[in-house]
PDB file of C-alpha atoms in Angstrom:
ATOM      1  CA  MET G   1      65.123  92.311   2.599  1.00  0.00           C
ATOM      2  CA  GLU G   2      67.387  91.556   5.660  1.00  0.00           C
ATOM      3  CA  SER G   3      69.987  88.773   5.111  1.00  0.00           C
ATOM      4  CA  SER G   4      70.853  86.443   8.046  1.00  0.00           C
ATOM      5  CA  MET G   5      74.151  87.458   9.991  1.00  0.00           C
ATOM      6  CA  TYR G   6      75.214  83.942  10.301  1.00  0.00           C
ATOM      7  CA  LYS G   7      75.441  80.605   8.352  1.00  0.00           C
ATOM      8  CA  ILE G   8      75.156  77.269   9.699  1.00  0.00           C
ATOM      9  CA  LYS G   9      77.712  75.058   8.125  1.00  0.00           C
ATOM     10  CA  THR G  10      77.526  71.373   7.330  1.00  0.00           C
ATOM     11  CA  SER G  11      80.534  70.611   9.423  1.00  0.00           C
ATOM     12  CA  ILE G  12      79.788  69.057  12.745  1.00  0.00           C
ATOM     13  CA  VAL G  13      81.573  68.696  16.302  1.00  0.00           C
ATOM     14  CA  GLU G  14      81.329  65.668  18.013  1.00  0.00           C
ATOM     15  CA  TYR G  15      81.620  66.009  21.974  1.00  0.00           C
ATOM     16  CA  VAL G  16      82.604  62.847  23.754  1.00  0.00           C
ATOM     17  CA  GLU G  17      82.683  62.586  27.558  1.00  0.00           C
ATOM     18  CA  PHE G  18      83.816  59.777  29.638  1.00  0.00           C
ATOM     19  CA  LYS G  19      85.255  58.627  32.786  1.00  0.00           C
ATOM     20  CA  PRO G  20      87.948  55.905  33.152  1.00  0.00           C
ATOM     21  CA  LEU G  21      87.566  52.636  35.224  1.00  0.00           C
ATOM     22  CA  ASN G  22      88.531  52.764  38.518  1.00  0.00           C
ATOM     23  CA  GLY G  23      92.382  52.384  38.932  1.00  0.00           C
ATOM     24  CA  VAL G  24      92.878  53.490  35.410  1.00  0.00           C
ATOM     25  CA  LYS G  25      95.798  56.337  35.077  1.00  0.00           C
ATOM     26  CA  ASP G  26      95.722  59.490  33.012  1.00  0.00           C
ATOM     27  CA  GLU G  27      98.870  58.473  31.150  1.00  0.00           C
ATOM     28  CA  GLN G  28      96.934  55.175  30.359  1.00  0.00           C
ATOM     29  CA  VAL G  29      93.972  57.111  28.659  1.00  0.00           C
ATOM     30  CA  PHE G  30      96.271  59.361  26.953  1.00  0.00           C
ATOM     31  CA  SER G  31      98.272  56.798  25.378  1.00  0.00           C
ATOM     32  CA  ALA G  32      95.347  54.443  24.060  1.00  0.00           C
ATOM     33  CA  LEU G  33      93.838  57.891  22.699  1.00  0.00           C
ATOM     34  CA  LYS G  34      97.034  58.380  20.719  1.00  0.00           C
ATOM     35  CA  GLU G  35      96.818  55.154  19.323  1.00  0.00           C
ATOM     36  CA  THR G  36      93.550  55.976  17.799  1.00  0.00           C
ATOM     37  CA  ASP G  37      95.186  58.928  15.983  1.00  0.00           C
ATOM     38  CA  SER G  38      95.798  56.785  12.745  1.00  0.00           C
ATOM     39  CA  LEU G  39      92.516  55.286  13.111  1.00  0.00           C
ATOM     40  CA  LEU G  40      90.738  58.666  12.772  1.00  0.00           C
ATOM     41  CA  GLN G  41      92.998  59.408  10.072  1.00  0.00           C
ATOM     42  CA  ASP G  42      91.852  56.545   7.810  1.00  0.00           C
ATOM     43  CA  ILE G  43      88.052  57.692   8.360  1.00  0.00           C
ATOM     44  CA  LYS G  44      86.450  59.612   5.858  1.00  0.00           C
ATOM     45  CA  GLY G  45      85.305  62.881   6.805  1.00  0.00           C
ATOM     46  CA  PHE G  46      87.358  63.491   9.753  1.00  0.00           C
ATOM     47  CA  LYS G  47      88.992  66.820  10.320  1.00  0.00           C
ATOM     48  CA  SER G  48      90.518  67.188  13.467  1.00  0.00           C
ATOM     49  CA  ARG G  49      90.667  65.986  17.378  1.00  0.00           C
ATOM     50  CA  LEU G  50      91.215  67.892  20.619  1.00  0.00           C
ATOM     51  CA  ILE G  51      91.219  66.148  24.114  1.00  0.00           C
ATOM     52  CA  ALA G  52      90.698  67.766  27.830  1.00  0.00           C
ATOM     53  CA  LYS G  53      90.151  66.662  30.770  1.00  0.00           C
ATOM     54  CA  SER G  54      88.586  68.143  33.848  1.00  0.00           C
ATOM     55  CA  ASP G  55      88.724  66.135  37.224  1.00  0.00           C
ATOM     56  CA  GLN G  56      87.951  62.591  36.117  1.00  0.00           C
ATOM     57  CA  ILE G  57      86.178  63.409  33.293  1.00  0.00           C
ATOM     58  CA  PHE G  58      87.747  63.227  29.642  1.00  0.00           C
ATOM     59  CA  VAL G  59      86.312  65.184  26.794  1.00  0.00           C
ATOM     60  CA  GLU G  60      86.944  64.358  23.164  1.00  0.00           C
ATOM     61  CA  VAL G  61      85.975  67.007  20.732  1.00  0.00           C
ATOM     62  CA  VAL G  62      86.003  65.558  17.154  1.00  0.00           C
ATOM     63  CA  TYR G  63      85.553  67.954  13.913  1.00  0.00           C
ATOM     64  CA  TRP G  64      83.871  66.241  11.046  1.00  0.00           C
ATOM     65  CA  ASP G  65      82.921  67.391   7.322  1.00  0.00           C
ATOM     66  CA  SER G  66      79.095  66.460   7.944  1.00  0.00           C
ATOM     67  CA  GLN G  67      76.776  64.728  10.427  1.00  0.00           C
ATOM     68  CA  GLU G  68      76.510  61.704   7.877  1.00  0.00           C
ATOM     69  CA  GLU G  69      80.353  61.138   8.140  1.00  0.00           C
ATOM     70  CA  ALA G  70      80.368  61.715  11.984  1.00  0.00           C
ATOM     71  CA  SER G  71      77.659  58.986  12.585  1.00  0.00           C
ATOM     72  CA  LYS G  72      79.786  56.518  10.197  1.00  0.00           C
ATOM     73  CA  GLY G  73      82.802  57.564  11.677  1.00  0.00           C
ATOM     74  CA  LEU G  74      81.621  56.551  15.094  1.00  0.00           C
ATOM     75  CA  LYS G  75      80.523  53.117  14.097  1.00  0.00           C
ATOM     76  CA  ILE G  76      83.834  52.714  12.501  1.00  0.00           C
ATOM     77  CA  PHE G  77      85.844  53.927  15.332  1.00  0.00           C
ATOM     78  CA  GLN G  78      83.938  51.632  17.743  1.00  0.00           C
ATOM     79  CA  GLU G  79      84.450  48.385  15.541  1.00  0.00           C
ATOM     80  CA  ASP G  80      88.182  48.846  14.931  1.00  0.00           C
ATOM     81  CA  ILE G  81      90.717  46.831  16.586  1.00  0.00           C
ATOM     82  CA  ARG G  82      92.895  50.071  17.170  1.00  0.00           C
ATOM     83  CA  SER G  83      90.325  51.574  19.620  1.00  0.00           C
ATOM     84  CA  LYS G  84      89.959  48.241  21.502  1.00  0.00           C
ATOM     85  CA  ASN G  85      92.555  49.270  24.236  1.00  0.00           C
ATOM     86  CA  LEU G  86      90.880  52.468  24.692  1.00  0.00           C
ATOM     87  CA  PHE G  87      87.479  51.116  25.198  1.00  0.00           C
ATOM     88  CA  ASN G  88      89.053  48.394  27.613  1.00  0.00           C
ATOM     89  CA  LEU G  89      89.840  51.596  29.783  1.00  0.00           C
ATOM     90  CA  ILE G  90      86.564  53.392  29.795  1.00  0.00           C
ATOM     91  CA  ASP G  91      83.526  53.193  32.209  1.00  0.00           C
ATOM     92  CA  LYS G  92      81.028  52.533  29.625  1.00  0.00           C
ATOM     93  CA  ASP G  93      78.112  53.763  31.746  1.00  0.00           C
ATOM     94  CA  THR G  94      79.918  57.433  31.772  1.00  0.00           C
ATOM     95  CA  VAL G  95      80.159  57.989  27.922  1.00  0.00           C
ATOM     96  CA  THR G  96      77.907  60.479  26.366  1.00  0.00           C
ATOM     97  CA  ILE G  97      78.104  61.854  22.710  1.00  0.00           C
ATOM     98  CA  ARG G  98      76.374  65.046  21.520  1.00  0.00           C
ATOM     99  CA  TYR G  99      76.810  66.684  17.957  1.00  0.00           C
ATOM    100  CA  SER G 100      76.533  70.159  17.117  1.00  0.00           C
ATOM    101  CA  SER G 101      76.715  71.985  14.015  1.00  0.00           C
ATOM    102  CA  ILE G 102      79.607  74.709  13.306  1.00  0.00           C
ATOM    103  CA  VAL G 103      78.082  78.418  12.933  1.00  0.00           C
ATOM    104  CA  ASP G 104      80.057  80.909  11.193  1.00  0.00           C
ATOM    105  CA  LEU G 105      79.167  84.389  12.755  1.00  0.00           C
TER     106      LEU G 105
END
């Protein structure tokens, strides 16, 4: 019997893309993202986060232990006062969030 060469893990990658509001400088967004570090550290299931930027699009890649914890973590993140400054800088109409399972090859 042939075994699979890869394994889909329960770990999740969350992709968040957004644009800032007109007139908002990159440094403001980066600073606001940095302000949310302690919040993420407090959320169960959070593993790590990477930030990237291409043209006017900011990308946040967040690693979670599971989809359930990612979903709960997003809700906590959205409701916590420590993320308020970040949300005040974002054009909410441009936000997209996707999830993918991590695969061991």
